[in-house]
Amino acid sequence: MIQVRNLTKTYGTKTVVKDISFTARDGAITGFIGHNGAGKSTTIKAITGVIKPTEGEILLNGKNIQTDALEAKKQFGYVSDSPDHFLRLSGLEYLHFMADIYDTPQDGRAAFIEDYAKRFGIFDSLNNVILSYSHGMRQKIMIMGALIHEPSVWILDEPLTGLDPQSAFELKKMMREHVEKGNSVFFSTHVLEVAEKLCDEICIIKNGELLYCGTLDELKRTHKSQASLENIFLELTETKEQEVQA
């Protein structure tokens, strides 16, 4: 579970995230959507401890990311929006490196690597250096590295970018399997059709402000019953933009 309480982040005189609060609960896939520059990446970086909030509190399975950072970081696996890391390691070296960081047992990591690599279709490329991988293959190996210690909380920033259709299908299936075990998935996406089909709950951010966080059914009940998430999102964000300009 992720609990964000009154999160604010400012850079100088500019406030990029403004007093937002939400919970990404266990047993649910929570989608985080918004335009470019809305504050999604800043929020995710604050949740994962990459940046320090100006104000507010963030808990991961009850562990405070600021005051108990080491224990908090053990709770989650984080996939950033760029897969271009550790390019001179082979895929297998990178996975063992990540497993060593989290003290993942040898037998457990071996089973994980074989299972996920075969599902992603990269098992035969594990001994090749990551530099030789395509963008999609790099994305797959980064996902595997983030999840090899089998964390209960998955934090994924645009995880489907660059994946082929089969691998995207497998990742979405993995996400559903994960939450069905009582765990949580929090992910950002620009693809609203994916969010609508996959997510149990939706958080919408605009100009650093949280416009909505709750179930899709609840969101639709306040709008036209047949409206798509895309239409509702555009209505919400355009209305907010008009209010700001006024």
PDB file of C-alpha atoms in Angstrom:
ATOM      1  CA  MET A   1       0.000   0.000   0.000  1.00  0.00           C
ATOM      2  CA  ILE A   2       1.117   3.525  -0.799  1.00  0.00           C
ATOM      3  CA  GLN A   3      -0.183   6.413   1.300  1.00  0.00           C
ATOM      4  CA  VAL A   4       0.544   9.947   0.135  1.00  0.00           C
ATOM      5  CA  ARG A   5      -0.467  12.659   2.579  1.00  0.00           C
ATOM      6  CA  ASN A   6      -0.455  16.358   1.728  1.00  0.00           C
ATOM      7  CA  LEU A   7       2.467  16.076  -0.692  1.00  0.00           C
ATOM      8  CA  THR A   8       3.850  19.365  -1.971  1.00  0.00           C
ATOM      9  CA  LYS A   9       6.992  19.862  -4.035  1.00  0.00           C
ATOM     10  CA  THR A  10       8.395  23.254  -4.988  1.00  0.00           C
ATOM     11  CA  TYR A  11      11.457  24.313  -6.952  1.00  0.00           C
ATOM     12  CA  GLY A  12      12.292  27.877  -6.041  1.00  0.00           C
ATOM     13  CA  THR A  13       9.077  29.835  -6.504  1.00  0.00           C
ATOM     14  CA  LYS A  14       7.422  27.176  -8.675  1.00  0.00           C
ATOM     15  CA  THR A  15       5.124  24.619  -7.082  1.00  0.00           C
ATOM     16  CA  VAL A  16       4.909  21.499  -9.258  1.00  0.00           C
ATOM     17  CA  VAL A  17       2.856  19.318  -6.884  1.00  0.00           C
ATOM     18  CA  LYS A  18       0.280  21.013  -4.668  1.00  0.00           C
ATOM     19  CA  ASP A  19      -0.895  19.377  -1.433  1.00  0.00           C
ATOM     20  CA  ILE A  20      -2.074  16.072  -2.886  1.00  0.00           C
ATOM     21  CA  SER A  21      -3.256  13.057  -0.896  1.00  0.00           C
ATOM     22  CA  PHE A  22      -4.263   9.586  -2.069  1.00  0.00           C
ATOM     23  CA  THR A  23      -3.894   5.888  -1.298  1.00  0.00           C
ATOM     24  CA  ALA A  24      -2.893   3.139  -3.740  1.00  0.00           C
ATOM     25  CA  ARG A  25      -4.441   0.251  -1.852  1.00  0.00           C
ATOM     26  CA  ASP A  26      -3.554  -3.410  -1.689  1.00  0.00           C
ATOM     27  CA  GLY A  27      -5.446  -5.668  -4.070  1.00  0.00           C
ATOM     28  CA  ALA A  28      -5.799  -2.944  -6.700  1.00  0.00           C
ATOM     29  CA  ILE A  29      -4.103  -1.564  -9.793  1.00  0.00           C
ATOM     30  CA  THR A  30      -4.080   2.225  -9.469  1.00  0.00           C
ATOM     31  CA  GLY A  31      -3.522   4.237 -12.626  1.00  0.00           C
ATOM     32  CA  PHE A  32      -1.917   7.688 -12.456  1.00  0.00           C
ATOM     33  CA  ILE A  33      -2.804   9.842 -15.443  1.00  0.00           C
ATOM     34  CA  GLY A  34      -2.241  13.404 -16.541  1.00  0.00           C
ATOM     35  CA  HIS A  35      -0.819  15.566 -19.322  1.00  0.00           C
ATOM     36  CA  ASN A  36       2.935  16.016 -19.776  1.00  0.00           C
ATOM     37  CA  GLY A  37       4.186  18.290 -16.996  1.00  0.00           C
ATOM     38  CA  ALA A  38       1.171  17.587 -14.781  1.00  0.00           C
ATOM     39  CA  GLY A  39       3.337  16.353 -11.894  1.00  0.00           C
ATOM     40  CA  LYS A  40       3.227  12.574 -12.391  1.00  0.00           C
ATOM     41  CA  SER A  41       6.972  11.956 -12.498  1.00  0.00           C
ATOM     42  CA  THR A  42       7.632  14.364  -9.633  1.00  0.00           C
ATOM     43  CA  THR A  43       5.080  12.536  -7.494  1.00  0.00           C
ATOM     44  CA  ILE A  44       6.572   9.143  -8.350  1.00  0.00           C
ATOM     45  CA  LYS A  45      10.098  10.362  -7.607  1.00  0.00           C
ATOM     46  CA  ALA A  46       8.922  11.620  -4.221  1.00  0.00           C
ATOM     47  CA  ILE A  47       7.209   8.306  -3.457  1.00  0.00           C
ATOM     48  CA  THR A  48      10.367   6.361  -4.320  1.00  0.00           C
ATOM     49  CA  GLY A  49      12.720   8.680  -2.425  1.00  0.00           C
ATOM     50  CA  VAL A  50      14.501  10.004  -5.510  1.00  0.00           C
ATOM     51  CA  ILE A  51      13.571  13.546  -4.486  1.00  0.00           C
ATOM     52  CA  LYS A  52      12.633  14.996  -1.105  1.00  0.00           C
ATOM     53  CA  PRO A  53       9.138  16.479  -0.681  1.00  0.00           C
ATOM     54  CA  THR A  54       8.874  20.104   0.360  1.00  0.00           C
ATOM     55  CA  GLU A  55       5.949  19.141   2.580  1.00  0.00           C
ATOM     56  CA  GLY A  56       3.937  16.026   3.306  1.00  0.00           C
ATOM     57  CA  GLU A  57       4.374  12.398   4.266  1.00  0.00           C
ATOM     58  CA  ILE A  58       4.675   9.221   2.185  1.00  0.00           C
ATOM     59  CA  LEU A  59       4.261   5.716   3.597  1.00  0.00           C
ATOM     60  CA  LEU A  60       4.955   2.414   1.834  1.00  0.00           C
ATOM     61  CA  ASN A  61       3.408  -0.478   3.748  1.00  0.00           C
ATOM     62  CA  GLY A  62       3.545   1.813   6.755  1.00  0.00           C
ATOM     63  CA  LYS A  63       7.242   2.694   6.318  1.00  0.00           C
ATOM     64  CA  ASN A  64       8.034   6.402   5.974  1.00  0.00           C
ATOM     65  CA  ILE A  65      10.190   7.067   2.905  1.00  0.00           C
ATOM     66  CA  GLN A  66      11.902  10.009   4.644  1.00  0.00           C
ATOM     67  CA  THR A  67      12.428   8.807   8.199  1.00  0.00           C
ATOM     68  CA  ASP A  68      12.787   5.073   7.503  1.00  0.00           C
ATOM     69  CA  ALA A  69      14.123   5.132   3.951  1.00  0.00           C
ATOM     70  CA  LEU A  70      15.927   1.776   3.865  1.00  0.00           C
ATOM     71  CA  GLU A  71      12.936  -0.215   5.095  1.00  0.00           C
ATOM     72  CA  ALA A  72      10.568   1.784   2.881  1.00  0.00           C
ATOM     73  CA  LYS A  73      12.663   1.070  -0.217  1.00  0.00           C
ATOM     74  CA  LYS A  74      12.595  -2.661   0.513  1.00  0.00           C
ATOM     75  CA  GLN A  75       8.818  -2.556   0.084  1.00  0.00           C
ATOM     76  CA  PHE A  76       8.692  -1.621  -3.601  1.00  0.00           C
ATOM     77  CA  GLY A  77      10.049  -2.279  -7.056  1.00  0.00           C
ATOM     78  CA  TYR A  78      10.418   0.835  -9.223  1.00  0.00           C
ATOM     79  CA  VAL A  79      10.581   0.966 -12.998  1.00  0.00           C
ATOM     80  CA  SER A  80      11.547   4.448 -14.207  1.00  0.00           C
ATOM     81  CA  ASP A  81      10.504   6.002 -17.506  1.00  0.00           C
ATOM     82  CA  SER A  82      13.972   5.366 -19.004  1.00  0.00           C
ATOM     83  CA  PRO A  83      15.460   1.873 -19.509  1.00  0.00           C
ATOM     84  CA  ASP A  84      18.937   3.084 -20.470  1.00  0.00           C
ATOM     85  CA  HIS A  85      20.891   1.996 -17.387  1.00  0.00           C
ATOM     86  CA  PHE A  86      23.880  -0.332 -16.745  1.00  0.00           C
ATOM     87  CA  LEU A  87      24.330  -0.742 -20.491  1.00  0.00           C
ATOM     88  CA  ARG A  88      27.718  -2.470 -20.281  1.00  0.00           C
ATOM     89  CA  LEU A  89      26.454  -5.302 -18.098  1.00  0.00           C
ATOM     90  CA  SER A  90      24.869  -8.365 -19.627  1.00  0.00           C
ATOM     91  CA  GLY A  91      21.212  -8.873 -18.875  1.00  0.00           C
ATOM     92  CA  LEU A  92      22.052 -11.728 -16.507  1.00  0.00           C
ATOM     93  CA  GLU A  93      24.786  -9.731 -14.726  1.00  0.00           C
ATOM     94  CA  TYR A  94      22.339  -6.877 -14.186  1.00  0.00           C
ATOM     95  CA  LEU A  95      19.672  -9.179 -12.744  1.00  0.00           C
ATOM     96  CA  HIS A  96      22.132 -10.786 -10.328  1.00  0.00           C
ATOM     97  CA  PHE A  97      23.393  -7.318  -9.368  1.00  0.00           C
ATOM     98  CA  MET A  98      19.852  -6.232  -8.483  1.00  0.00           C
ATOM     99  CA  ALA A  99      19.182  -9.518  -6.673  1.00  0.00           C
ATOM    100  CA  ASP A 100      22.365  -9.060  -4.608  1.00  0.00           C
ATOM    101  CA  ILE A 101      21.267  -5.579  -3.541  1.00  0.00           C
ATOM    102  CA  TYR A 102      18.076  -7.034  -2.075  1.00  0.00           C
ATOM    103  CA  ASP A 103      19.698 -10.252  -0.746  1.00  0.00           C
ATOM    104  CA  THR A 104      17.441 -12.376  -2.938  1.00  0.00           C
ATOM    105  CA  PRO A 105      18.222 -16.091  -2.381  1.00  0.00           C
ATOM    106  CA  GLN A 106      19.987 -17.864  -5.242  1.00  0.00           C
ATOM    107  CA  ASP A 107      17.260 -20.454  -5.767  1.00  0.00           C
ATOM    108  CA  GLY A 108      14.533 -17.831  -5.733  1.00  0.00           C
ATOM    109  CA  ARG A 109      16.272 -15.550  -8.215  1.00  0.00           C
ATOM    110  CA  ALA A 110      17.023 -18.390 -10.633  1.00  0.00           C
ATOM    111  CA  ALA A 111      13.359 -19.413 -10.807  1.00  0.00           C
ATOM    112  CA  PHE A 112      12.281 -15.782 -11.211  1.00  0.00           C
ATOM    113  CA  ILE A 113      14.777 -15.088 -14.002  1.00  0.00           C
ATOM    114  CA  GLU A 114      13.782 -18.164 -15.987  1.00  0.00           C
ATOM    115  CA  ASP A 115      10.045 -17.518 -15.585  1.00  0.00           C
ATOM    116  CA  TYR A 116      10.038 -13.810 -16.426  1.00  0.00           C
ATOM    117  CA  ALA A 117      12.666 -14.025 -19.164  1.00  0.00           C
ATOM    118  CA  LYS A 118      10.690 -16.728 -20.954  1.00  0.00           C
ATOM    119  CA  ARG A 119       7.424 -14.821 -20.566  1.00  0.00           C
ATOM    120  CA  PHE A 120       9.096 -11.706 -21.989  1.00  0.00           C
ATOM    121  CA  GLY A 121      10.833 -13.663 -24.760  1.00  0.00           C
ATOM    122  CA  ILE A 122      14.397 -12.643 -23.843  1.00  0.00           C
ATOM    123  CA  PHE A 123      15.707 -15.827 -22.205  1.00  0.00           C
ATOM    124  CA  ASP A 124      18.152 -16.499 -25.054  1.00  0.00           C
ATOM    125  CA  SER A 125      19.527 -12.924 -24.857  1.00  0.00           C
ATOM    126  CA  LEU A 126      20.363 -12.816 -21.142  1.00  0.00           C
ATOM    127  CA  ASN A 127      24.105 -13.231 -21.742  1.00  0.00           C
ATOM    128  CA  ASN A 128      24.227 -10.341 -24.223  1.00  0.00           C
ATOM    129  CA  VAL A 129      25.166  -6.846 -23.014  1.00  0.00           C
ATOM    130  CA  ILE A 130      22.253  -4.507 -22.430  1.00  0.00           C
ATOM    131  CA  LEU A 131      23.863  -1.996 -24.827  1.00  0.00           C
ATOM    132  CA  SER A 132      23.051  -4.405 -27.664  1.00  0.00           C
ATOM    133  CA  TYR A 133      19.370  -4.644 -26.654  1.00  0.00           C
ATOM    134  CA  SER A 134      16.558  -2.839 -28.421  1.00  0.00           C
ATOM    135  CA  HIS A 135      14.574  -0.273 -26.415  1.00  0.00           C
ATOM    136  CA  GLY A 136      11.872  -2.823 -25.734  1.00  0.00           C
ATOM    137  CA  MET A 137      14.354  -5.451 -24.541  1.00  0.00           C
ATOM    138  CA  ARG A 138      15.962  -2.912 -22.213  1.00  0.00           C
ATOM    139  CA  GLN A 139      12.542  -2.121 -20.807  1.00  0.00           C
ATOM    140  CA  LYS A 140      11.930  -5.812 -20.118  1.00  0.00           C
ATOM    141  CA  ILE A 141      15.239  -6.326 -18.324  1.00  0.00           C
ATOM    142  CA  MET A 142      14.682  -3.198 -16.197  1.00  0.00           C
ATOM    143  CA  ILE A 143      11.232  -4.472 -15.216  1.00  0.00           C
ATOM    144  CA  MET A 144      12.753  -7.808 -14.225  1.00  0.00           C
ATOM    145  CA  GLY A 145      15.487  -6.080 -12.214  1.00  0.00           C
ATOM    146  CA  ALA A 146      12.946  -4.002 -10.321  1.00  0.00           C
ATOM    147  CA  LEU A 147      10.798  -6.996  -9.447  1.00  0.00           C
ATOM    148  CA  ILE A 148      13.402  -9.701  -8.788  1.00  0.00           C
ATOM    149  CA  HIS A 149      13.144  -9.312  -5.006  1.00  0.00           C
ATOM    150  CA  GLU A 150       9.380  -9.862  -5.327  1.00  0.00           C
ATOM    151  CA  PRO A 151       8.229  -6.650  -3.626  1.00  0.00           C
ATOM    152  CA  SER A 152       4.598  -6.286  -2.606  1.00  0.00           C
ATOM    153  CA  VAL A 153       4.378  -2.758  -4.086  1.00  0.00           C
ATOM    154  CA  TRP A 154       5.056  -2.182  -7.793  1.00  0.00           C
ATOM    155  CA  ILE A 155       5.670   1.416  -8.940  1.00  0.00           C
ATOM    156  CA  LEU A 156       5.823   1.622 -12.717  1.00  0.00           C
ATOM    157  CA  ASP A 157       6.390   4.837 -14.693  1.00  0.00           C
ATOM    158  CA  GLU A 158       5.110   4.324 -18.261  1.00  0.00           C
ATOM    159  CA  PRO A 159       6.047   0.603 -18.162  1.00  0.00           C
ATOM    160  CA  LEU A 160       4.428  -0.361 -21.471  1.00  0.00           C
ATOM    161  CA  THR A 161       6.435   2.084 -23.597  1.00  0.00           C
ATOM    162  CA  GLY A 162       8.442   0.226 -26.226  1.00  0.00           C
ATOM    163  CA  LEU A 163       7.066  -3.215 -25.432  1.00  0.00           C
ATOM    164  CA  ASP A 164       5.846  -5.435 -28.251  1.00  0.00           C
ATOM    165  CA  PRO A 165       2.175  -6.498 -28.066  1.00  0.00           C
ATOM    166  CA  GLN A 166       2.932  -9.945 -26.589  1.00  0.00           C
ATOM    167  CA  SER A 167       5.206  -8.536 -23.870  1.00  0.00           C
ATOM    168  CA  ALA A 168       2.725  -5.756 -23.077  1.00  0.00           C
ATOM    169  CA  PHE A 169       0.041  -8.417 -22.697  1.00  0.00           C
ATOM    170  CA  GLU A 170       2.298 -10.439 -20.381  1.00  0.00           C
ATOM    171  CA  LEU A 171       3.124  -7.408 -18.210  1.00  0.00           C
ATOM    172  CA  LYS A 172      -0.544  -6.510 -17.827  1.00  0.00           C
ATOM    173  CA  LYS A 173      -1.234 -10.128 -16.921  1.00  0.00           C
ATOM    174  CA  MET A 174       1.587 -10.025 -14.342  1.00  0.00           C
ATOM    175  CA  MET A 175       0.141  -6.851 -12.844  1.00  0.00           C
ATOM    176  CA  ARG A 176      -3.255  -8.480 -12.443  1.00  0.00           C
ATOM    177  CA  GLU A 177      -1.728 -11.626 -10.947  1.00  0.00           C
ATOM    178  CA  HIS A 178       0.219  -9.478  -8.480  1.00  0.00           C
ATOM    179  CA  VAL A 179      -2.789  -7.622  -7.091  1.00  0.00           C
ATOM    180  CA  GLU A 180      -4.878 -10.779  -6.941  1.00  0.00           C
ATOM    181  CA  LYS A 181      -2.375 -11.955  -4.294  1.00  0.00           C
ATOM    182  CA  GLY A 182      -3.281  -8.917  -2.191  1.00  0.00           C
ATOM    183  CA  ASN A 183      -0.447  -6.673  -3.393  1.00  0.00           C
ATOM    184  CA  SER A 184      -0.537  -3.219  -5.004  1.00  0.00           C
ATOM    185  CA  VAL A 185       0.428  -1.767  -8.382  1.00  0.00           C
ATOM    186  CA  PHE A 186       0.749   1.979  -9.005  1.00  0.00           C
ATOM    187  CA  PHE A 187       1.568   2.989 -12.561  1.00  0.00           C
ATOM    188  CA  SER A 188       1.501   6.039 -14.769  1.00  0.00           C
ATOM    189  CA  THR A 189       0.381   5.907 -18.372  1.00  0.00           C
ATOM    190  CA  HIS A 190      -0.585   8.173 -21.249  1.00  0.00           C
ATOM    191  CA  VAL A 191      -2.660   5.432 -22.851  1.00  0.00           C
ATOM    192  CA  LEU A 192      -6.110   6.003 -21.413  1.00  0.00           C
ATOM    193  CA  GLU A 193      -7.630   2.962 -23.101  1.00  0.00           C
ATOM    194  CA  VAL A 194      -5.158   0.769 -21.210  1.00  0.00           C
ATOM    195  CA  ALA A 195      -5.914   2.538 -17.936  1.00  0.00           C
ATOM    196  CA  GLU A 196      -9.653   2.110 -18.450  1.00  0.00           C
ATOM    197  CA  LYS A 197      -9.399  -1.621 -19.145  1.00  0.00           C
ATOM    198  CA  LEU A 198      -6.718  -2.468 -16.604  1.00  0.00           C
ATOM    199  CA  CYS A 199      -7.113  -0.237 -13.558  1.00  0.00           C
ATOM    200  CA  ASP A 200      -9.288  -0.731 -10.511  1.00  0.00           C
ATOM    201  CA  GLU A 201      -8.765   2.871  -9.440  1.00  0.00           C
ATOM    202  CA  ILE A 202      -7.723   6.055 -11.215  1.00  0.00           C
ATOM    203  CA  CYS A 203      -5.896   9.175  -9.995  1.00  0.00           C
ATOM    204  CA  ILE A 204      -6.006  12.211 -12.296  1.00  0.00           C
ATOM    205  CA  ILE A 205      -3.503  15.049 -11.845  1.00  0.00           C
ATOM    206  CA  LYS A 206      -3.481  18.439 -13.591  1.00  0.00           C
ATOM    207  CA  ASN A 207      -0.983  21.253 -13.012  1.00  0.00           C
ATOM    208  CA  GLY A 208       0.179  19.573  -9.808  1.00  0.00           C
ATOM    209  CA  GLU A 209      -3.334  19.288  -8.359  1.00  0.00           C
ATOM    210  CA  LEU A 210      -5.192  16.022  -7.852  1.00  0.00           C
ATOM    211  CA  LEU A 211      -8.543  16.274  -9.634  1.00  0.00           C
ATOM    212  CA  TYR A 212      -9.827  12.806  -8.785  1.00  0.00           C
ATOM    213  CA  CYS A 213      -8.763   9.584  -7.104  1.00  0.00           C
ATOM    214  CA  GLY A 214     -11.130   6.629  -6.791  1.00  0.00           C
ATOM    215  CA  THR A 215     -12.755   3.860  -8.763  1.00  0.00           C
ATOM    216  CA  LEU A 216     -13.620   4.238 -12.417  1.00  0.00           C
ATOM    217  CA  ASP A 217     -17.226   3.319 -11.660  1.00  0.00           C
ATOM    218  CA  GLU A 218     -17.477   6.169  -9.167  1.00  0.00           C
ATOM    219  CA  LEU A 219     -15.948   8.548 -11.692  1.00  0.00           C
ATOM    220  CA  LYS A 220     -18.400   7.491 -14.390  1.00  0.00           C
ATOM    221  CA  ARG A 221     -21.370   7.879 -12.061  1.00  0.00           C
ATOM    222  CA  THR A 222     -20.633  11.592 -11.818  1.00  0.00           C
ATOM    223  CA  HIS A 223     -20.501  11.900 -15.624  1.00  0.00           C
ATOM    224  CA  LYS A 224     -22.394  10.438 -18.534  1.00  0.00           C
ATOM    225  CA  SER A 225     -22.847   6.735 -17.864  1.00  0.00           C
ATOM    226  CA  GLN A 226     -21.489   5.722 -21.285  1.00  0.00           C
ATOM    227  CA  ALA A 227     -18.593   8.183 -21.340  1.00  0.00           C
ATOM    228  CA  SER A 228     -15.113   6.738 -21.842  1.00  0.00           C
ATOM    229  CA  LEU A 229     -12.245   7.541 -19.500  1.00  0.00           C
ATOM    230  CA  GLU A 230     -10.714   9.562 -22.322  1.00  0.00           C
ATOM    231  CA  ASN A 231     -13.801  11.773 -22.602  1.00  0.00           C
ATOM    232  CA  ILE A 232     -14.060  12.212 -18.837  1.00  0.00           C
ATOM    233  CA  PHE A 233     -10.350  13.004 -18.574  1.00  0.00           C
ATOM    234  CA  LEU A 234     -10.575  15.662 -21.279  1.00  0.00           C
ATOM    235  CA  GLU A 235     -13.671  17.152 -19.687  1.00  0.00           C
ATOM    236  CA  LEU A 236     -12.049  17.324 -16.251  1.00  0.00           C
ATOM    237  CA  THR A 237      -8.734  18.742 -17.400  1.00  0.00           C
ATOM    238  CA  GLU A 238     -10.261  21.246 -19.841  1.00  0.00           C
ATOM    239  CA  THR A 239     -12.687  22.465 -17.175  1.00  0.00           C
ATOM    240  CA  LYS A 240      -9.803  22.927 -14.740  1.00  0.00           C
ATOM    241  CA  GLU A 241      -7.792  24.796 -17.358  1.00  0.00           C
ATOM    242  CA  GLN A 242     -10.704  27.145 -18.002  1.00  0.00           C
ATOM    243  CA  GLU A 243     -11.061  27.788 -14.256  1.00  0.00           C
ATOM    244  CA  VAL A 244      -7.362  28.652 -13.974  1.00  0.00           C
ATOM    245  CA  GLN A 245      -7.558  31.065 -16.934  1.00  0.00           C
ATOM    246  CA  ALA A 246     -10.664  32.719 -15.490  1.00  0.00           C
TER     247      ALA A 246
END
